[in-house]
Amino acid sequence: MNGRLILRTLAFYYPLLGAVWLIAPQSGLGEDPDAHAEFVGRVLGGYLVTIAALNWLAGSSPAPFVRRVLWINVGMNAVPAAISTVNIANGSFGSSSWTGVVAHTIPIAWILAYLLISARTPEKRES
């Protein structure tokens, strides 16, 4: 497994998530979102597209920098997954919001698996 490949793959994954927020923000905002909620949803979609571009650019960086960027990606996914989980638990979000939690948990699991495996293996140059 290669950290650069993970970043490049995430550079394609995040725009898919972002496109949902940009095109149909109400899909993740519940039954009757107001204009402010839809605006925030579109902003989040724009952020995901921007983060994808940054991941693509970081994918050509040296391995130590790539690992740091991967940790940032863990945080970037953990925050919305945690917030959504809390809101599902307290009834603010419907059960359909679990889709978003899963969409953010998949990259977390993949990245953490790579980071834990690479931390246990001897240092070698990634090409």
XYZ file of N, CA and C in Angstrom:
381
model
N 0.848 -1.172 0.000
C 0.000 0.000 0.000
C 0.894 1.236 0.000
N 0.444 2.273 -0.642
C 1.246 3.463 -0.835
C 0.432 4.696 -0.430
N 1.002 5.548 0.423
C 0.316 6.750 0.878
C -0.036 7.699 -0.247
N 0.837 7.781 -1.228
C 0.566 8.663 -2.365
C -0.657 8.183 -3.147
N -0.769 6.869 -3.300
C -1.912 6.302 -4.003
C -3.209 6.583 -3.232
N -3.147 6.509 -1.916
C -4.326 6.810 -1.105
C -4.749 8.256 -1.326
N -3.796 9.188 -1.279
C -4.142 10.598 -1.500
C -4.739 10.814 -2.881
N -4.162 10.186 -3.876
C -4.677 10.352 -5.238
C -6.077 9.744 -5.369
N -6.319 8.628 -4.697
C -7.652 8.021 -4.734
C -8.665 8.914 -4.024
N -8.269 9.470 -2.873
C -9.156 10.390 -2.159
C -9.444 11.634 -2.984
N -8.509 11.995 -3.854
C -8.715 13.152 -4.734
C -9.846 12.893 -5.730
N -10.206 11.646 -5.946
C -11.357 11.318 -6.783
C -12.604 11.044 -5.938
N -12.410 10.543 -4.725
C -13.527 10.196 -3.840
C -14.216 11.445 -3.286
N -13.432 12.407 -2.790
C -14.022 13.596 -2.166
C -14.879 14.433 -3.119
N -14.495 14.606 -4.384
C -15.390 15.364 -5.274
C -16.743 14.681 -5.479
N -16.772 13.356 -5.373
C -18.059 12.666 -5.475
C -18.949 13.045 -4.298
N -18.365 13.047 -3.095
C -19.124 13.478 -1.922
C -19.484 14.957 -2.040
N -18.524 15.759 -2.484
C -18.759 17.191 -2.620
C -19.834 17.509 -3.645
N -19.878 16.738 -4.720
C -20.878 16.981 -5.764
C -22.289 16.807 -5.222
N -22.476 15.831 -4.333
C -23.794 15.638 -3.731
C -24.199 16.901 -2.974
N -23.266 17.450 -2.194
C -23.575 18.662 -1.420
C -23.767 19.878 -2.325
N -23.000 19.957 -3.395
C -23.135 21.103 -4.296
C -24.422 21.052 -5.114
N -24.755 19.874 -5.612
C -25.900 19.732 -6.508
C -27.217 19.585 -5.740
N -27.193 18.775 -4.689
C -28.430 18.500 -3.948
C -28.174 18.541 -2.446
N -27.878 19.709 -1.895
C -27.532 19.777 -0.471
C -28.665 19.293 0.433
N -29.894 19.400 -0.009
C -31.011 18.970 0.810
C -30.994 17.465 1.067
N -30.272 16.704 0.241
C -30.228 15.258 0.415
C -29.587 14.867 1.746
N -28.731 15.698 2.280
C -28.100 15.378 3.557
C -28.567 16.260 4.691
N -29.608 17.061 4.440
C -30.025 18.035 5.451
C -31.393 17.755 6.055
N -31.971 16.628 5.752
C -33.255 16.313 6.356
C -34.431 16.663 5.469
N -35.592 16.711 6.095
C -36.852 16.832 5.370
C -37.090 18.203 4.737
N -36.874 19.269 5.495
C -37.232 20.600 5.008
C -36.151 21.622 5.385
N -34.990 21.570 4.718
C -33.916 22.499 5.079
C -34.234 23.931 4.629
N -33.786 24.880 5.424
C -33.978 26.280 5.027
C -32.828 26.713 4.107
N -32.916 27.920 3.613
C -31.923 28.426 2.660
C -30.530 28.479 3.285
N -30.445 28.805 4.566
C -29.146 28.863 5.245
C -28.500 27.475 5.290
N -29.278 26.458 5.619
C -28.749 25.090 5.673
C -28.266 24.645 4.295
N -29.011 24.990 3.255
C -28.586 24.616 1.899
C -27.304 25.336 1.513
N -27.170 26.591 1.913
C -25.931 27.332 1.652
C -24.749 26.659 2.341
N -24.919 26.294 3.616
C -23.852 25.626 4.361
C -23.499 24.293 3.689
N -24.517 23.563 3.234
C -24.263 22.303 2.531
C -23.433 22.511 1.276
N -23.743 23.551 0.528
C -22.975 23.833 -0.693
C -21.544 24.264 -0.366
N -21.384 25.011 0.706
C -20.028 25.396 1.130
C -19.224 24.150 1.486
N -19.842 23.228 2.215
C -19.152 21.979 2.560
C -18.773 21.196 1.306
N -19.647 21.191 0.316
C -19.325 20.534 -0.957
C -18.126 21.177 -1.624
N -18.077 22.498 -1.587
C -16.928 23.209 -2.150
C -15.642 22.874 -1.402
N -15.751 22.750 -0.081
C -14.570 22.374 0.713
C -14.063 20.994 0.310
N -14.975 20.050 0.108
C -14.548 18.704 -0.271
C -13.834 18.703 -1.619
N -14.325 19.490 -2.555
C -13.669 19.581 -3.867
C -12.278 20.214 -3.705
N -12.179 21.234 -2.864
C -10.885 21.894 -2.627
C -9.908 20.949 -1.945
N -10.382 20.202 -0.946
C -9.517 19.239 -0.251
C -9.046 18.168 -1.224
N -9.903 17.784 -2.158
C -9.503 16.803 -3.171
C -8.336 17.323 -3.998
N -8.406 18.588 -4.405
C -7.314 19.179 -5.186
C -6.027 19.226 -4.365
N -6.146 19.575 -3.107
C -4.951 19.605 -2.241
C -4.366 18.207 -2.068
N -5.229 17.197 -1.935
C -4.727 15.823 -1.824
C -4.001 15.404 -3.097
N -4.536 15.800 -4.242
C -3.878 15.449 -5.499
C -2.477 16.056 -5.551
N -2.384 17.313 -5.191
C -1.078 17.981 -5.205
C -0.134 17.379 -4.168
N -0.643 17.075 -2.992
C 0.203 16.491 -1.940
C 0.639 15.076 -2.295
N -0.097 14.433 -3.198
C 0.241 13.069 -3.590
C 1.578 12.934 -4.293
N 2.180 14.028 -4.686
C 3.497 13.959 -5.326
C 4.602 14.430 -4.381
N 4.290 14.533 -3.118
C 5.246 15.018 -2.112
C 6.035 13.860 -1.510
N 7.095 14.184 -0.758
C 7.860 13.143 -0.072
C 6.994 12.397 0.961
N 7.349 11.148 1.214
C 6.566 10.270 2.088
C 6.271 10.864 3.470
N 7.212 11.507 4.159
C 6.871 12.063 5.479
C 5.753 13.117 5.405
N 5.762 13.930 4.368
C 4.707 14.929 4.206
C 3.382 14.253 3.879
N 3.430 13.216 3.050
C 2.220 12.477 2.685
C 1.569 11.915 3.950
N 2.371 11.357 4.867
C 1.805 10.816 6.110
C 1.127 11.915 6.932
N 1.726 13.081 6.980
C 1.098 14.200 7.716
C -0.237 14.588 7.082
N -0.271 14.646 5.772
C -1.513 14.996 5.075
C -2.571 13.910 5.299
N -2.147 12.666 5.369
C -3.099 11.587 5.643
C -3.710 11.748 7.035
N -2.902 12.146 8.016
C -3.446 12.394 9.357
C -4.461 13.527 9.327
N -4.194 14.546 8.551
C -5.157 15.644 8.417
C -6.459 15.129 7.802
N -6.352 14.222 6.835
C -7.536 13.629 6.228
C -8.341 12.807 7.236
N -7.639 12.145 8.154
C -8.350 11.413 9.212
C -9.208 12.392 10.013
N -8.608 13.490 10.432
C -9.356 14.493 11.191
C -10.488 15.098 10.392
N -10.221 15.376 9.113
C -11.228 15.983 8.256
C -12.444 15.066 8.101
N -12.248 13.770 8.163
C -13.366 12.824 8.074
C -13.973 12.510 9.433
N -13.151 12.515 10.474
C -13.638 12.159 11.809
C -14.615 13.202 12.349
N -14.354 14.470 12.073
C -15.221 15.529 12.607
C -16.658 15.396 12.081
N -16.888 15.341 10.757
C -18.283 15.208 10.314
C -18.905 13.872 10.710
N -18.111 12.804 10.763
C -18.654 11.508 11.185
C -19.119 11.575 12.638
N -18.331 12.204 13.495
C -18.699 12.330 14.906
C -19.908 13.241 15.082
N -19.908 14.380 14.403
C -21.034 15.315 14.522
C -22.320 14.661 14.031
N -22.249 13.969 12.918
C -23.438 13.301 12.400
C -23.916 12.206 13.344
N -22.997 11.449 13.903
C -23.372 10.386 14.839
C -24.100 10.961 16.053
N -23.578 12.042 16.597
C -24.229 12.689 17.741
C -25.620 13.181 17.348
N -25.742 13.788 16.182
C -27.036 14.314 15.747
C -28.035 13.206 15.418
N -27.561 12.073 14.941
C -28.456 10.927 14.723
C -28.925 10.407 16.079
N -27.988 10.308 17.024
C -28.321 9.787 18.353
C -29.324 10.678 19.086
N -29.225 11.985 18.913
C -30.153 12.868 19.639
C -31.423 13.174 18.841
N -31.555 12.590 17.655
C -32.775 12.744 16.873
C -32.809 13.942 15.942
N -31.735 14.738 15.911
C -31.704 15.893 15.018
C -31.619 15.482 13.557
N -30.919 14.378 13.280
C -30.797 13.851 11.924
C -31.538 12.522 11.872
N -32.081 12.211 10.713
C -32.751 10.932 10.518
C -31.758 9.799 10.321
N -32.277 8.595 10.320
C -31.404 7.423 10.184
C -30.732 7.353 8.813
N -31.262 8.051 7.822
C -30.618 8.060 6.504
C -29.254 8.750 6.548
N -29.002 9.508 7.594
C -27.705 10.189 7.732
C -26.573 9.222 8.034
N -26.901 7.974 8.363
C -25.834 6.985 8.563
C -25.020 6.796 7.287
N -25.631 7.067 6.139
C -24.904 6.971 4.870
C -23.706 7.913 4.876
N -23.907 9.132 5.354
C -22.810 10.090 5.442
C -21.741 9.661 6.431
N -22.173 9.074 7.546
C -21.207 8.587 8.542
C -20.333 7.507 7.911
N -20.957 6.592 7.198
C -20.204 5.515 6.535
C -19.279 6.091 5.464
N -19.771 7.086 4.713
C -18.956 7.690 3.650
C -17.693 8.341 4.221
N -17.746 8.808 5.464
C -16.563 9.397 6.096
C -15.748 8.355 6.863
N -16.379 7.280 7.291
C -15.676 6.250 8.046
C -14.798 5.382 7.135
N -15.202 5.179 5.911
C -14.414 4.364 4.970
C -13.009 4.942 4.779
N -12.851 6.236 4.453
C -11.487 6.759 4.332
C -10.714 6.716 5.647
N -11.399 6.929 6.772
C -10.708 6.864 8.070
C -10.102 5.484 8.256
N -10.896 4.451 8.033
C -10.405 3.081 8.223
C -9.253 2.772 7.275
N -9.370 3.173 6.028
C -8.338 2.899 5.028
C -7.037 3.610 5.386
N -7.159 4.890 5.732
C -5.966 5.676 6.054
C -5.307 5.146 7.328
N -6.103 4.890 8.363
C -5.524 4.397 9.621
C -4.856 3.041 9.431
N -5.459 2.178 8.624
C -4.833 0.878 8.345
C -3.462 1.090 7.708
N -3.413 1.975 6.719
C -2.126 2.253 6.074
C -1.126 2.837 7.068
N -1.540 3.836 7.839
C -0.615 4.495 8.767
C -0.104 3.526 9.831
N -0.966 2.649 10.327
C -0.531 1.680 11.336
C 0.403 0.634 10.746
N 0.083 0.170 9.542
C 0.946 -0.818 8.881
C 2.292 -0.195 8.527
N 2.272 1.012 7.987
C 3.530 1.638 7.582
C 4.386 2.012 8.793
N 3.769 2.248 9.941
C 4.538 2.564 11.145
C 5.268 1.335 11.671
N 4.761 0.151 11.369
C 5.375 -1.099 11.856
C 6.417 -1.666 10.903
N 6.423 -1.180 9.674
C 7.381 -1.699 8.709
C 8.593 -0.796 8.651
N 9.749 -1.360 8.341
C 10.959 -0.529 8.245
C 10.791 0.579 7.210
N 11.410 1.707 7.487
C 11.336 2.859 6.583
C 11.976 2.521 5.241
N 11.240 2.757 4.180
C 11.806 2.605 2.839
C 11.207 3.688 1.968
N 11.906 4.034 0.952
C 11.481 5.124 0.073
C 10.321 4.655 -0.790
N 9.261 5.482 -0.819
C 8.150 5.210 -1.730
C 8.460 5.886 -3.046
N 8.205 5.206 -4.116
C 8.470 5.810 -5.424
C 7.214 6.211 -6.103
